[in-house]
Structures are given as structure tokens and as C-alpha cells.
CSV table of C-alpha atoms in Angstrom, one decimal:
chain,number,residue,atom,x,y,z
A,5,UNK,CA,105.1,120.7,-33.4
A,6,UNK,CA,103.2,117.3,-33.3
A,7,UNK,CA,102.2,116.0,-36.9
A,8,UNK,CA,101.0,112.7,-37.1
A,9,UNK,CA,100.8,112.4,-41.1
A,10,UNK,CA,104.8,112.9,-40.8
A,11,UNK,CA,105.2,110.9,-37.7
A,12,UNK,CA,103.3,107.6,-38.3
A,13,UNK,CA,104.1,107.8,-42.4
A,14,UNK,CA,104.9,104.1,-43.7
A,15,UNK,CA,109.2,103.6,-44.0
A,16,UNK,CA,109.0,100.1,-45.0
A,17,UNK,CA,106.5,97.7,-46.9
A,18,UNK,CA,105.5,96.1,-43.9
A,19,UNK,CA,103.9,99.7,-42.8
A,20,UNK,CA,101.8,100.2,-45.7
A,21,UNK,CA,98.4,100.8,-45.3
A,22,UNK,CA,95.9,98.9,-47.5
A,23,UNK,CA,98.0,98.4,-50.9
A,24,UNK,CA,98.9,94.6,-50.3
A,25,UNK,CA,98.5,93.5,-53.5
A,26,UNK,CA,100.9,96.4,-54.4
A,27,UNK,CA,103.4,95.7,-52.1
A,28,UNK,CA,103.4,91.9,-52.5
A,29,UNK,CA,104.3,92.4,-56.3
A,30,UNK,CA,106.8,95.1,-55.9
A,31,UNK,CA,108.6,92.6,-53.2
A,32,UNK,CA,108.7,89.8,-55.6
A,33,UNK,CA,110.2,92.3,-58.1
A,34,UNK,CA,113.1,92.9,-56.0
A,35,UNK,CA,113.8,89.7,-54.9
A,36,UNK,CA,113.7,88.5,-58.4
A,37,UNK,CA,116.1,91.4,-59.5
A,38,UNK,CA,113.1,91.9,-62.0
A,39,UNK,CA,113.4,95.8,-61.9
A,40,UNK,CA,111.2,98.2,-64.3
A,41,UNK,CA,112.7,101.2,-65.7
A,42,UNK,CA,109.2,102.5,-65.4
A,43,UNK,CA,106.3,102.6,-62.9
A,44,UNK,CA,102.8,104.5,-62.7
A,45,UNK,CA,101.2,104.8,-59.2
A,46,UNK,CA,98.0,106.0,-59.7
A,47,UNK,CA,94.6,106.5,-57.5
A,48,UNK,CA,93.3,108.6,-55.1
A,49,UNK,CA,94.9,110.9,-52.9
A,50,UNK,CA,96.4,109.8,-49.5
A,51,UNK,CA,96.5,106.3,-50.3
A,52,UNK,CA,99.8,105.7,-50.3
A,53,UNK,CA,101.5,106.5,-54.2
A,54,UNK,CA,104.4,108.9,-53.1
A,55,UNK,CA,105.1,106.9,-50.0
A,56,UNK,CA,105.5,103.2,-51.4
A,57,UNK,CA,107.6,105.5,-54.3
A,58,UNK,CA,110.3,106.2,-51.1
A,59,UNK,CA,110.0,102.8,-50.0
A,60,UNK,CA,110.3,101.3,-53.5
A,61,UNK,CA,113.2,103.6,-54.2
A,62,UNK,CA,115.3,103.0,-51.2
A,63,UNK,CA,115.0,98.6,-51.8
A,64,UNK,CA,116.3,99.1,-55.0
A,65,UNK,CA,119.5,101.1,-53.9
A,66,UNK,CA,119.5,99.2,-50.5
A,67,UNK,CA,118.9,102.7,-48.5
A,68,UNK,CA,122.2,104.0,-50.6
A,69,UNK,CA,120.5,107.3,-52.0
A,70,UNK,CA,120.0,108.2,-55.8
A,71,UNK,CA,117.0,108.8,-55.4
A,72,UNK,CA,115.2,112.7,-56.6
A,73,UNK,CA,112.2,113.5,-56.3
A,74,UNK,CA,110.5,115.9,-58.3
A,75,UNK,CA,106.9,117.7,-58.1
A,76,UNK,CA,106.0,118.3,-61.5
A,77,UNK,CA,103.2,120.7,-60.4
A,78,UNK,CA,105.9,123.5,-60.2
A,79,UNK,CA,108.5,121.8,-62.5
A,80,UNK,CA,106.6,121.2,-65.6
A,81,UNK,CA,108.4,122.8,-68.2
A,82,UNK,CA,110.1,121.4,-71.3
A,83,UNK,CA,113.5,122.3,-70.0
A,84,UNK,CA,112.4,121.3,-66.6
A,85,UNK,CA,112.5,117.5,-68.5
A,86,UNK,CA,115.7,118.1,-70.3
A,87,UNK,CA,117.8,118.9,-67.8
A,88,UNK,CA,116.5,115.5,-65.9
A,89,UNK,CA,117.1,113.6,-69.2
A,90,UNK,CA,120.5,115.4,-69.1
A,91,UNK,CA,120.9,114.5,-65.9
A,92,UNK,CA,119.7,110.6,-65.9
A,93,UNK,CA,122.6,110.3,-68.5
A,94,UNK,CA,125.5,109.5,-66.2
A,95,UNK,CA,125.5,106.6,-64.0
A,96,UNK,CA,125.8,106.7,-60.3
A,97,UNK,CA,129.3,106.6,-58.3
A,98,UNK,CA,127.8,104.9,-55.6
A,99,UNK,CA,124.5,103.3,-56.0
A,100,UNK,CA,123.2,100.9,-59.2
A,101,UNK,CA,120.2,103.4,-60.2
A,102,UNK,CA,119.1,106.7,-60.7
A,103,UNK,CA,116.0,106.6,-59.4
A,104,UNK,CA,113.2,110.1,-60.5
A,105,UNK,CA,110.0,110.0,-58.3
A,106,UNK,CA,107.8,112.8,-60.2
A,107,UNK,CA,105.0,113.4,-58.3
A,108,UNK,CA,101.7,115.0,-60.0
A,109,UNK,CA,102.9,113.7,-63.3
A,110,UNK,CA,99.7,114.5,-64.8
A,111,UNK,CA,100.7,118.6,-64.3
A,112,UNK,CA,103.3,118.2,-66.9
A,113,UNK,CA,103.4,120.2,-70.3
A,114,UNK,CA,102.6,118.8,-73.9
A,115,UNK,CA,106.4,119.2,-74.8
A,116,UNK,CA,107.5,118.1,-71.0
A,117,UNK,CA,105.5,114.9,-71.8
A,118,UNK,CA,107.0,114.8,-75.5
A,119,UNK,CA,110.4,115.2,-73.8
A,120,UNK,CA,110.1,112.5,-71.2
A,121,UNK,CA,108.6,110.0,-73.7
A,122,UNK,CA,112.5,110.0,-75.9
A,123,UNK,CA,114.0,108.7,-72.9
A,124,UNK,CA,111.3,106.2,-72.0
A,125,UNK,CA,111.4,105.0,-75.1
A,126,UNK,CA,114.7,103.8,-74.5
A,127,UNK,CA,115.7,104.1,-71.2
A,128,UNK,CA,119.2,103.8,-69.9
A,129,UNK,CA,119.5,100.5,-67.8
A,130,UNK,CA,120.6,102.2,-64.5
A,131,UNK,CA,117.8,104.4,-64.5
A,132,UNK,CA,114.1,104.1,-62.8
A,133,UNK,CA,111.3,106.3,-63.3
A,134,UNK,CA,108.4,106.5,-61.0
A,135,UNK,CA,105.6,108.7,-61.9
A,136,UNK,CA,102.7,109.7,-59.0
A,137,UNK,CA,99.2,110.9,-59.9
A,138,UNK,CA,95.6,111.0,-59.1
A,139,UNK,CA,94.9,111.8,-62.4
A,140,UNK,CA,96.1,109.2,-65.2
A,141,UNK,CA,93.8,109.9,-67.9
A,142,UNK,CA,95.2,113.3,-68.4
A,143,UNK,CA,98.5,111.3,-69.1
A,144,UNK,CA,99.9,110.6,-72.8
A,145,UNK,CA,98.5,106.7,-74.0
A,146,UNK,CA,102.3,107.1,-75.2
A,147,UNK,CA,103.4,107.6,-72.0
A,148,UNK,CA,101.5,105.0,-70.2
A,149,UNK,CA,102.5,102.6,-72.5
A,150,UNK,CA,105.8,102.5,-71.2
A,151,UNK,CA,105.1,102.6,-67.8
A,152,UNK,CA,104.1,99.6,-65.3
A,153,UNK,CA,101.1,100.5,-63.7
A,154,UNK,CA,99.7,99.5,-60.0
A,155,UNK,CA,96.4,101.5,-59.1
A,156,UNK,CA,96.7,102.5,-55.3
A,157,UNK,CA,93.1,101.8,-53.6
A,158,UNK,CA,90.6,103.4,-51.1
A,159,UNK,CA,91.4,101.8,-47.9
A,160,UNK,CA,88.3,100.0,-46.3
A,161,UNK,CA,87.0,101.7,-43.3
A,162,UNK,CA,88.2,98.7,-41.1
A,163,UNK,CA,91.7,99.2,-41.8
A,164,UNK,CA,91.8,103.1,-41.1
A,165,UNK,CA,89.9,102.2,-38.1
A,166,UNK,CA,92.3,99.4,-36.8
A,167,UNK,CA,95.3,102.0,-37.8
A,168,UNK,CA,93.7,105.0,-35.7
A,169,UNK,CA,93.3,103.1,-33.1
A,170,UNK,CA,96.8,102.0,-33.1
A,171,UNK,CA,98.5,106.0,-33.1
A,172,UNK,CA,96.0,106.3,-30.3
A,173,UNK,CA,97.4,103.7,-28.7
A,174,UNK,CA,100.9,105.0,-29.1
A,175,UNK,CA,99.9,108.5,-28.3
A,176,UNK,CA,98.1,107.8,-25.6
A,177,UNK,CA,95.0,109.4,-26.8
A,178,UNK,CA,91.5,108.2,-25.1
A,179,UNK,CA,89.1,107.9,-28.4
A,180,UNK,CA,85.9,105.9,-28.5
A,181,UNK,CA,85.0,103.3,-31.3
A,182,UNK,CA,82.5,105.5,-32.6
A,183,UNK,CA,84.7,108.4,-32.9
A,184,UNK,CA,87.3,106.5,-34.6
A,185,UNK,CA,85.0,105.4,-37.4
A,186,UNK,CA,83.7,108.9,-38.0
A,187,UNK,CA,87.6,109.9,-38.3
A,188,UNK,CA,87.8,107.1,-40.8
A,189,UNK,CA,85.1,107.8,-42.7
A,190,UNK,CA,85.2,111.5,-43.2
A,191,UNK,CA,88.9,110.6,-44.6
A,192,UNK,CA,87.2,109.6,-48.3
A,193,UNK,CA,89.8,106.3,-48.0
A,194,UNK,CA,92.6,107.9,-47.8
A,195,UNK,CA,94.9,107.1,-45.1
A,196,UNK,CA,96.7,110.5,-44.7
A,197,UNK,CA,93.8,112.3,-44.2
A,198,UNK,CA,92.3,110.2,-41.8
A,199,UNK,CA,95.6,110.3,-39.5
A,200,UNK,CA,95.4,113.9,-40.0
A,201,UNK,CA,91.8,114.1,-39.1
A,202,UNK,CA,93.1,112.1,-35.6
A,203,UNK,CA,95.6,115.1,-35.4
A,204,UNK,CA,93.2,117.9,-35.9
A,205,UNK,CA,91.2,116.1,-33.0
A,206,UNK,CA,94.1,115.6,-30.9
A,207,UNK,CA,95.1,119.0,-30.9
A,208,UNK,CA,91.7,119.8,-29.1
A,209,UNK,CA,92.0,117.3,-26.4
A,210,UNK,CA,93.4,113.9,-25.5
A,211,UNK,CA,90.0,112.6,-24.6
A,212,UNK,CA,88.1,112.2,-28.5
A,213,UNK,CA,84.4,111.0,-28.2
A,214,UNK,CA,81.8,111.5,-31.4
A,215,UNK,CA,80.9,115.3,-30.4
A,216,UNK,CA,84.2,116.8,-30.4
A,217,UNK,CA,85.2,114.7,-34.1
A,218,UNK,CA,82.0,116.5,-35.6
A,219,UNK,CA,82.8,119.9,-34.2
A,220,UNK,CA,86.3,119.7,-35.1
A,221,UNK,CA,85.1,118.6,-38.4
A,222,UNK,CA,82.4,120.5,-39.2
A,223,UNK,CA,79.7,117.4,-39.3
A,224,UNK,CA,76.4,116.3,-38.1
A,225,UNK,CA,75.6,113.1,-36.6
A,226,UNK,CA,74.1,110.7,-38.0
A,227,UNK,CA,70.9,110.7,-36.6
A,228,UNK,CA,71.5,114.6,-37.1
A,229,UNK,CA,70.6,113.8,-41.0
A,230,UNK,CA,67.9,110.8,-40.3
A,231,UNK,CA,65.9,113.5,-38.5
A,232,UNK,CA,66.3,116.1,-41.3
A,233,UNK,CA,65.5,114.2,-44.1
A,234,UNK,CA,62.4,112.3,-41.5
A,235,UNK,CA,61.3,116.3,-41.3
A,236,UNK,CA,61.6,117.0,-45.1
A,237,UNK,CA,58.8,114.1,-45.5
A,238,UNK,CA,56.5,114.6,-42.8
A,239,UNK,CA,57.7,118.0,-41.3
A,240,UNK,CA,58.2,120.4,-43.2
A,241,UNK,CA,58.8,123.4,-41.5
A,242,UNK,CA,60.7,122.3,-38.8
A,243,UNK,CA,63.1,121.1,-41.9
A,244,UNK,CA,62.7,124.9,-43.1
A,245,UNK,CA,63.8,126.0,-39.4
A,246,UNK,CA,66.7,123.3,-39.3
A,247,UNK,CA,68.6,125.0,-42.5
A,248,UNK,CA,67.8,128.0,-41.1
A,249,UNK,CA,69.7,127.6,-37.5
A,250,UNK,CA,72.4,125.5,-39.9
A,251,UNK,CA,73.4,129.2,-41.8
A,252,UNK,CA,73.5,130.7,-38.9
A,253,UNK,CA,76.3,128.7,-38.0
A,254,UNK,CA,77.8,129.3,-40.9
A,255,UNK,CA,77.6,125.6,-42.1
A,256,UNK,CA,78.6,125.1,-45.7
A,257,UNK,CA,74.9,124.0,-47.0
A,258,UNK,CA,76.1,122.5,-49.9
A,259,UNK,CA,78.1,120.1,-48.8
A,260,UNK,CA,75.6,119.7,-45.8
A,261,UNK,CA,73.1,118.8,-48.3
A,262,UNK,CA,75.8,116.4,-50.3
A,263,UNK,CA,76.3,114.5,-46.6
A,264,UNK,CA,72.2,114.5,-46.7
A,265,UNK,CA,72.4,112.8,-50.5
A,266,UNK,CA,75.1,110.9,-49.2
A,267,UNK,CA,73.0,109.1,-46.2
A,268,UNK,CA,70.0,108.7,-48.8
A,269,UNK,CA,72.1,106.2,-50.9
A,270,UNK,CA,73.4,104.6,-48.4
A,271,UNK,CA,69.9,104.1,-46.9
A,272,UNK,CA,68.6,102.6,-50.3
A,273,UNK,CA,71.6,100.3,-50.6
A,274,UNK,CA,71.5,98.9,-47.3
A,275,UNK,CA,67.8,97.8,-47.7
A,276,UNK,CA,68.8,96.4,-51.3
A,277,UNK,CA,71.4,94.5,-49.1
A,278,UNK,CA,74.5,95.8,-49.6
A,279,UNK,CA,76.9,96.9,-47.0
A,280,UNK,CA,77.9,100.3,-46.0
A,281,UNK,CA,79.8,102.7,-43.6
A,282,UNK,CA,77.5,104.1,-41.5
A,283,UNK,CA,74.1,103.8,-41.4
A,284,UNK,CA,72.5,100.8,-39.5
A,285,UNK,CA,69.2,98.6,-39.9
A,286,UNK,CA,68.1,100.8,-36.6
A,287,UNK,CA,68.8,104.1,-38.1
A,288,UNK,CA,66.7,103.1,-41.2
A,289,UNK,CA,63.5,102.1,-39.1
A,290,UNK,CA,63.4,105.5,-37.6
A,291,UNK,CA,62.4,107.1,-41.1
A,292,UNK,CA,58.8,107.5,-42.0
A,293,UNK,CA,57.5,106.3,-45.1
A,294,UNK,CA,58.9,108.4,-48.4
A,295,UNK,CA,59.7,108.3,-51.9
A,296,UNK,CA,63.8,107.9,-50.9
A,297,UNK,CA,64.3,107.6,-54.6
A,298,UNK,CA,62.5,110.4,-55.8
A,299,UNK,CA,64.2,112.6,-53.2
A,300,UNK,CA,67.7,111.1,-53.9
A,301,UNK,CA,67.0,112.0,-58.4
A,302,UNK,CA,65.4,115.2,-57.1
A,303,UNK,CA,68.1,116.3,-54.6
A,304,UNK,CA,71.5,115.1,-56.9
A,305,UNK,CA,69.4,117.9,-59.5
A,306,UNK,CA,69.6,120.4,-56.8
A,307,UNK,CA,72.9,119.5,-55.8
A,308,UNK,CA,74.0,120.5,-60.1
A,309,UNK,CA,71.8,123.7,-59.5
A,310,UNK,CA,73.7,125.1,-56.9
A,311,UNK,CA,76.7,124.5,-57.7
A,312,UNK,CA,78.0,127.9,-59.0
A,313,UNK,CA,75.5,129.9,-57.0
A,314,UNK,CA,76.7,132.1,-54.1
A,315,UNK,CA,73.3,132.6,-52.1
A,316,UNK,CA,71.5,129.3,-52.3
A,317,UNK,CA,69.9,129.1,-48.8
A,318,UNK,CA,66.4,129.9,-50.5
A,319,UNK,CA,67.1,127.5,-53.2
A,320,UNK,CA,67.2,124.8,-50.5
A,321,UNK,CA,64.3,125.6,-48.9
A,322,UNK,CA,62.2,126.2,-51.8
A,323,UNK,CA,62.9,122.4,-53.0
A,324,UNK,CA,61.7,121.1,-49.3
A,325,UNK,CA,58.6,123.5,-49.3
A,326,UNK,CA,58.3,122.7,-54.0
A,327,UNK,CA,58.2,118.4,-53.1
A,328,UNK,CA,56.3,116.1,-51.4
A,329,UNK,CA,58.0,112.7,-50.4
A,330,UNK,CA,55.3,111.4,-48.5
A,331,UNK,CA,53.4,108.1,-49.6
């Protein structure tokens, strides 16, 4: 069974995807010999915390082993903790650290945190903690205190585009430019998900273009959402007819209408002069004159609205019919 997230996951520094400044510290760290007993990887998911944890973990012991790794979603117990602190007690036989990897450290009880905090506080010399999360302000100030922490970023869109392009390569998959950034893009910076979203694609044929990356994925084009939002200003009821035909489908509206919010802002950036993913100069001209600003406070309301509802196709098409954007 082919999966690409396995396959192509970093095994070495040299392999990791967008964390440079990371990497180049942690490097300098081990040559120095200037090992913490304590790290925090924190950021988003898929960027790369658990991974460089592994590749962190076997430099240290020079690929030896001592390493556990623990998910503290399912193992966040008090006693959980104890027997770990229990455990970190005794050195080694064969490599210089005990090295703990917890993974979705922020899932850990009040007393697991309490418990975990003794043996931070004074931590046996041959023993390295690295703690995972995506969600550090749910963690103890105590705790993050004693932790050295390296905040893992979104990977630009150029970088998950140069490394799709290189499994493509090596898999000898036939993907276009175009399809590649949509892959990249839909990933939220995250290079696991975008490797998977290559997967999901691959799965359905060797030969990617843009149409099979939004069917797969469950997208519009583009120019898909420039002509919606063109028809919520100056067409109204072909607008009403295009959410229509979109339930049918069985398109998630809400997070149709998100991607919708999502192309508004990037419009009014880019003509600000800012830079962003996917939206060009050209795609802008093709919109009729509107109040983009009004729609995007309008629609961000509507978004809030619906959030909780169940049937919310008529709430959609009551705000197109309830607003005029035109100027």
C-alpha cells in the first residue's frame, strides 16, 4: 500500500522541509555538545514537530536507540507521568540519554502536568524531554518555563511546491505546475498534508492536471469563485442558481463560502500590494465594480451565523438576495 507521508518523511536534517532556522540551531547544539534536558516544538500541524523530534533524538544517541515516544492524547494520566518519571530514573546500558518524545503534550491532565514539572525541575543529566504540540497556550507557564522552545512554521507555498514536484519526479507522476500549487495550497502549510494531498491524487491517476486536484479535493477553481462573487454583485440570481446546483452536489456550503471569504481577502490585499497564493492582477480585473469590503464584514458575519446551523442553504441565499454590493 503506497503512502507517500510515510515514504518521503524527512530521516535527517538535511530533509526537513521549511524549519531551517530550527534545524541550523539544533545542529549547532550537537556539535557544541550543548544538549537541553528540555525542548518544546510547537506550531501548526504537519510542519514538521514530531519528525525533527526523531531526527533530534537519534543525533544525540548517534542512531543507538533510547529513544520512547509517547502520545499523551491517550496517555495522560497522572500515573501515566509517574511511571515515565519512574522510569527516566535509571541510566541507559547502552546509549548516553533517555530520550521521551510526548507528542500532543497539551492533552495532558492537571496532576500529569504537576507530575512532569518535579522532574523538570531538576532533571537527571542523562535524560531529554521533548514535548510536541499545536497547542502551547494550553500548557503550564511552569512547564514552559523549563522547556527550550522553537516554534515550527507554515511552509511557504514555493517550498511545498518545489517538494511536490520532486516525489513527482521520483514517482514518476505527470502533474502540471498549476496542479502542484493547488496541492500546495489546499495543504494550510503543512507539509504532510500537502504530500498526502499528492497521494490522494495519485491514487486516481498518474497523469494530475488542475480538474482532477479539485475533484479529488472537493474545490472550485479559481475563476470558479471570481464568477460567483462577479454574480453576487451584478447577478443575482444566477448566484442564487449557482448555490443551488452546488447542494445538489452535496458540496459543504460552509466551507464553500469560507473559500469565497477566503478569495475576497486575498483580492483586497493584493490591490493594497501585498503578495498572495493564488489570485492574480488578471483574475482581479475580471470583477465588476463592488463594495469588496462590505461583502467581506458582511459575509465573515454570516460565516459566525451558520456555524452551528444544520440547514443553512436559505440562509446563504437570503444574504445574496438581503445585500447589494454594487457601486
Amino acid at each position: 500500500m503506497r503512502n507517500y507521508a510515510n515514504k518521503y518523511r524527512p530521516n535527517d536534517f538535511g530533509t526537513v522541509v521549511g524549519q531551517d532556522n530550527i534545524v541550523k540551531i539544533l545542529q549547532q547544539q550537537i556539535k557544541e555538545g550543548n544538549i537541553k534536558n528540555g525542548y518544546l516544538f510547537t506550531g501548526p500541524a504537519g510542519t514538521g514537530k514530531t519528525t525533527t523530534a526523531r531526527i533530534l533524538s537519534k543525533r544525540i544517541n548517534d542512531n543507538k536507540g533510547g529513544i520512547v515516544e509517547i502520545d499523551a492524547a491517550s496517555n495522560n494520566g497522572v500515573e501515566n507521568i509517574r511511571n515515565l518519571i519512574e522510569n527516566a530514573k535509571f541510566k541507559s546500558i547502552d546509549t548516553k540519554y533517555k530520550i521521551y518524545i510526548i507528542d500532543e503534550v497539551h492533552m495532558l491532565s492537571i496532576g500529569a502536568f504537576n507530575a512532569l514539572l518535579k522532574i523538570l525541575e531538576e532533571p537527571p543529566s542523562h535524560v531529554v524531554f521533548i514535548a510536541c504540540t499545536t497547542d502551547p497556550q494550553k500548557i503550564p507557564a511552569t512547564i514552559m518555563s523549563r522547556l527550550q522552545r522553537f516554534d515550527f512554521k507554515r511552509v511557504s507555498l514555493l517550498k511545498l511546491c518545489n517538494h511536490l514536484k520532486n516525489i513527482a519526479q521520483l514517482e514518476k507522476l505527470k502533474v502540471s505546475d498549476e496542479a502542484i500549487k493547488y496541492m500546495a495550497y489546499y495543504s494550510g502549510g503543512g507539509v504532510r498534508d500537502a504530500v498526502s494531498n499528492l497521494d490522494l491524487c495519485a491514487s486516481y491517476s498518474n497523469n494530475i492536471d488542475v480538474a482532477l486536484v479539485l475533484k479529488v479535493m472537493g474545490k472550485k477553481s479559481t475563476s470558479h469563485y471570481i464568477r460567483f462573487i462577479s454574480d453576487i454583485v451584478s447577478n443575482k440570481q444566477r448566484a442564487l442558481d449557482c448555490i443551488d446546483e452546488l447542494y445538489a452536489d452535496g458540496v459543504n456550503l460552509k466551507q464553500y463560502m469560507k473559500d469565497v471569504c477566503n478569495v475576497l481577502v486575498q483580492k483586497q490585499v493584493l490591490e493594497l500590494g501585498g503578495e498572495v497564493d493564488l489570485l492574480t492582477i488578471e483574475d482581479v480585473s475580471q470583477m465588476p465594480e463592488g463594495d469588496y469590503t462590505g461583502m467581506i464584514s458582511s459575509l465573515l458575519q454570516l460565516l459566525n451565523f451558520i456555524k452551528f446551523e444544520s440547514e443553512y442553504k436559505y440562509i446563504i441565499q437570503g444574504w445574496v438576495i438581503t445585500h447589494d454590493w454594487a457601486k
